[in-house]
PDB file of C-alpha atoms and ligand atoms in Angstrom:
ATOM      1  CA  UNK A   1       0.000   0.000   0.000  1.00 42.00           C
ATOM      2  CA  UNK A   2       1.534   3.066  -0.739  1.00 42.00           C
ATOM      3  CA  UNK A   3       0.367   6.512   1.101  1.00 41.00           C
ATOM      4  CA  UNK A   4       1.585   9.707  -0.387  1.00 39.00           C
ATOM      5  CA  UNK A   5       2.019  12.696   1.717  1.00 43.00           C
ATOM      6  CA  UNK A   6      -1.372  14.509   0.626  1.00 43.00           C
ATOM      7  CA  UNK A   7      -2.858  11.240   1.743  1.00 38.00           C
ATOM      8  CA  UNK A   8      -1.222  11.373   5.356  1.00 38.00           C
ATOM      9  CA  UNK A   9      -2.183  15.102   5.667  1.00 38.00           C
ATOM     10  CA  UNK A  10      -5.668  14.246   5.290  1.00 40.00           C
ATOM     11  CA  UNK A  11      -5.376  11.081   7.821  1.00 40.00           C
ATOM     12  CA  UNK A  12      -3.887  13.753  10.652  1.00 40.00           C
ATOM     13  CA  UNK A  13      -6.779  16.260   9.538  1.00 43.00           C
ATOM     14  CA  UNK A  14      -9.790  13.437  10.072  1.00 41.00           C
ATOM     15  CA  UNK A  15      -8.225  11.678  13.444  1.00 41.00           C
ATOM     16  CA  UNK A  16      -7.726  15.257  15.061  1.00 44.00           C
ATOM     17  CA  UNK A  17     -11.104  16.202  14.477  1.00 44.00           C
ATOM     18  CA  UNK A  18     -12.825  12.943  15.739  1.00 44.00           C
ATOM     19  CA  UNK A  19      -9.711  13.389  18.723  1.00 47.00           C
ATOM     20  CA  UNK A  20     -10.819  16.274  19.696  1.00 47.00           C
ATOM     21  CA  UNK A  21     -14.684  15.907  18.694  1.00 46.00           C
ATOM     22  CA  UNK A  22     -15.194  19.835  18.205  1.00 47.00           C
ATOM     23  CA  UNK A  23     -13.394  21.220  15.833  1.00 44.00           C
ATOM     24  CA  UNK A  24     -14.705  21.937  12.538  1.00 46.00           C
ATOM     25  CA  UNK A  25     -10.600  22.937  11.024  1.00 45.00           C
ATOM     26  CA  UNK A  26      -7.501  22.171  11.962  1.00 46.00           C
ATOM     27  CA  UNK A  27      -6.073  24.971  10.361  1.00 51.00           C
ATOM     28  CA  UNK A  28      -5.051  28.521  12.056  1.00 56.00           C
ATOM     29  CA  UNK A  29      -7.057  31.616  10.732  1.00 61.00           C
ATOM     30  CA  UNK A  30      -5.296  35.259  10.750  1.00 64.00           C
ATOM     31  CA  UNK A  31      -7.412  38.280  11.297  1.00 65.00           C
ATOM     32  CA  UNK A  32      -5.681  41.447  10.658  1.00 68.00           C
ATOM     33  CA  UNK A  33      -7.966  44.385  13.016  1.00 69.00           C
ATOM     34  CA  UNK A  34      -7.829  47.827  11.707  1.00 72.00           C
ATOM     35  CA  UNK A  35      -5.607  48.917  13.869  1.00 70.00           C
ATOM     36  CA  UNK A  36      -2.854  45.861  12.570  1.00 70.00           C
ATOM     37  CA  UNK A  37      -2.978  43.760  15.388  1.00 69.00           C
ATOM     38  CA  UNK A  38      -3.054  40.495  14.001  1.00 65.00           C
ATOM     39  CA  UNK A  39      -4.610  37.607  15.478  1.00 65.00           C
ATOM     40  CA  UNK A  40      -4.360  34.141  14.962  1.00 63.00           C
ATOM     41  CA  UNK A  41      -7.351  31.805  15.784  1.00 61.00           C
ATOM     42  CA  UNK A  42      -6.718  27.864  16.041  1.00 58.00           C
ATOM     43  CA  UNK A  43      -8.496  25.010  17.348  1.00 56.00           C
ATOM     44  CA  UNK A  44      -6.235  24.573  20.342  1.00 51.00           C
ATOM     45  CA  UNK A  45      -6.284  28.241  21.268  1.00 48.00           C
ATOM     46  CA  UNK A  46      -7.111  27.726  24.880  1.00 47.00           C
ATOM     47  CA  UNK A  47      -5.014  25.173  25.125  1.00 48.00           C
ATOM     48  CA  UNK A  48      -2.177  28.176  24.610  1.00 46.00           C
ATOM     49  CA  UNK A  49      -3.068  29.976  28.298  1.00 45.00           C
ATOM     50  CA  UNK A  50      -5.049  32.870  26.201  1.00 48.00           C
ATOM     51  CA  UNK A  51      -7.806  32.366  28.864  1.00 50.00           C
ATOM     52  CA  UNK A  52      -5.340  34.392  30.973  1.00 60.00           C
ATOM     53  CA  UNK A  53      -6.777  38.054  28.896  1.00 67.00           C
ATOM     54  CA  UNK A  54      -8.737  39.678  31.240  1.00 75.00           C
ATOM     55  CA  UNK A  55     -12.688  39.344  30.197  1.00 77.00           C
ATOM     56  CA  UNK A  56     -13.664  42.451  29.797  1.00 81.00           C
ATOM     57  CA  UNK A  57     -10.605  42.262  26.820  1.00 82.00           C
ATOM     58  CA  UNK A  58     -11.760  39.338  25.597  1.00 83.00           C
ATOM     59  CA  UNK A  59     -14.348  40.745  22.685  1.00 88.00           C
ATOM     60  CA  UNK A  60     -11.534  43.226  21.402  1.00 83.00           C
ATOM     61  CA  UNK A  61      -9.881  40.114  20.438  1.00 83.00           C
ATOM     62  CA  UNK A  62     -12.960  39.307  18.430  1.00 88.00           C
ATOM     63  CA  UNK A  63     -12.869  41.399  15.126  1.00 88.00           C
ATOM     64  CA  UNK A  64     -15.945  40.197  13.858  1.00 89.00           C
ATOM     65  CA  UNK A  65     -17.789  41.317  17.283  1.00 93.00           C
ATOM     66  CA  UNK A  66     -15.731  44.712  17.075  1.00 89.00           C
ATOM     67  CA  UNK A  67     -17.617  47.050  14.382  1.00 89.00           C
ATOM     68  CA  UNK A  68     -21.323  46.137  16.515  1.00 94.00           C
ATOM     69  CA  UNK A  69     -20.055  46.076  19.942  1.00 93.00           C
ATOM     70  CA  UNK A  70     -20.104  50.168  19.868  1.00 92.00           C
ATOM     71  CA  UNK A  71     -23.424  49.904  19.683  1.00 95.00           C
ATOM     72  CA  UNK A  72     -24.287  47.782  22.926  1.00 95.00           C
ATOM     73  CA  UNK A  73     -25.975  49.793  25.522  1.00 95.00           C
ATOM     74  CA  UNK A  74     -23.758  49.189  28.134  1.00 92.00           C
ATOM     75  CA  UNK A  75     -19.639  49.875  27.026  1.00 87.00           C
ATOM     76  CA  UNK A  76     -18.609  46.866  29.759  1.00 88.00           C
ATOM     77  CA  UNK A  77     -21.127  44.605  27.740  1.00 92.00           C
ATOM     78  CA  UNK A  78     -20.088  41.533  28.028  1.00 92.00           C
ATOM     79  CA  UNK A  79     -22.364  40.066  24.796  1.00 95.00           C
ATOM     80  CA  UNK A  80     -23.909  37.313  27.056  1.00 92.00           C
ATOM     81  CA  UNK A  81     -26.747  38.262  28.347  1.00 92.00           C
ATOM     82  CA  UNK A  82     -27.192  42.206  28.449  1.00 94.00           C
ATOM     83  CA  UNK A  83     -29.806  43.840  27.032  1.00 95.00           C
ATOM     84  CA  UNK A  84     -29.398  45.927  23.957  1.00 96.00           C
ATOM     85  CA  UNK A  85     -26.590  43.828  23.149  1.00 97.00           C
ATOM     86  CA  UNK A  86     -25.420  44.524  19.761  1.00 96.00           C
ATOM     87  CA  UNK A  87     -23.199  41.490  19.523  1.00 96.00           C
ATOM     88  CA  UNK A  88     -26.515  39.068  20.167  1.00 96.00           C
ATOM     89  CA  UNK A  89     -28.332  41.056  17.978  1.00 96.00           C
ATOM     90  CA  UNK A  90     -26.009  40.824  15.080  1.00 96.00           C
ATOM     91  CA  UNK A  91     -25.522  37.266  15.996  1.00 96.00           C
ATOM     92  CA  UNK A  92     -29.489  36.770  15.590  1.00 95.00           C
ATOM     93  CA  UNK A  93     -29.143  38.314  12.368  1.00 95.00           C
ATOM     94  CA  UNK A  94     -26.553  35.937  11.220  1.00 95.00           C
ATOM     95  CA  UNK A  95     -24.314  38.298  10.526  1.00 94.00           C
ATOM     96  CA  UNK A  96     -21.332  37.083  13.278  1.00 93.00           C
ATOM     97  CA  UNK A  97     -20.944  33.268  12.455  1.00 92.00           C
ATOM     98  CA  UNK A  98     -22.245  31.492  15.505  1.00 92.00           C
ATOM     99  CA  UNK A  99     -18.911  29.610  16.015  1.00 90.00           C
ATOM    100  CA  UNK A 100     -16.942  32.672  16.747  1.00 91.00           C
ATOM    101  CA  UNK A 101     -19.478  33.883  19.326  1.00 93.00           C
ATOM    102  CA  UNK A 102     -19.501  30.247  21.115  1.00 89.00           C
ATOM    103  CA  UNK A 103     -15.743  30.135  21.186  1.00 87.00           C
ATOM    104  CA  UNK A 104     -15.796  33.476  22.081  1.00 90.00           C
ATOM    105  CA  UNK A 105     -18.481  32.427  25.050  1.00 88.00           C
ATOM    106  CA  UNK A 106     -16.599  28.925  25.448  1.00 83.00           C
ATOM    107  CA  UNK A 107     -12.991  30.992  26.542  1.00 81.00           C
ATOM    108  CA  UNK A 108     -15.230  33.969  28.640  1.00 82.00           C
ATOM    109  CA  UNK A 109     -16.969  30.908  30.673  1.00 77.00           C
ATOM    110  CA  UNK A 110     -13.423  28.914  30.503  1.00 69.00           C
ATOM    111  CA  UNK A 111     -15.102  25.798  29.670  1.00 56.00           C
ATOM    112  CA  UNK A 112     -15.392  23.650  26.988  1.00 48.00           C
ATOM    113  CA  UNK A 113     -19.519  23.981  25.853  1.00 44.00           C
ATOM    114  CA  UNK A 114     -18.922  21.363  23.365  1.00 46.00           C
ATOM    115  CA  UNK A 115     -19.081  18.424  26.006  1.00 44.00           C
TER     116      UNK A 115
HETATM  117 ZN1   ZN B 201     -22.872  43.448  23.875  1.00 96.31          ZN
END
């Protein structure tokens, strides 16, 4: 039987994800914020320690969350369960894909929701 290296690469893709039973990539995603911070997002990023940003930080290091959360009524919203959230209210709309905001709630709570 011969395996060629394309072949391997999608073995390790496959076992990781029924490993790890949540992820839906295995692959990092950059974000570049308008200000140039660049942020990477991978499966395993709480398993780096970035649960150690302070909460209240946390949705800054959420761009899609950034251009709405202006507009939530209170400016220590913490898009959970305030009311006139923008953040939930975009979400509702569809227009913040849902797995960002329950990674996004998964690291604020520090637990793992998928379970
Ligand atoms: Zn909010």
């Amino acid at each position: 039987m011969h395996f060629t290296p394309d072949f391997n690469a999608r073995v390790g893709v496959i076992s990781d994800y029924h490993a790890k039973g949540k992820h839906t990539t295995t692959f990092a995603e950059m974000y570049t914020t308008p200000d140039g911070t660049q942020i990477i997002d991978t499966p395993g990023i709480r398993d780096f320690g970035v649960v150690d940003i302070p909460s209240e930080e946390l949705p800054h290091y959420f761009p899609e969350f950034r251009k709405f959360m202006k507009a939530c009524r209170f400016n220590n919203c913490t898009h959970i369960h305030e009311p006139d959230c923008a953040v939930l209210s975009q979400l509702n709309e569809g227009n913040i894909p849902q797995e960002r905001y329950y990674s996004y709630r998964s690291i604020l709570n520090n637990e793992d929701i998928f379970k």
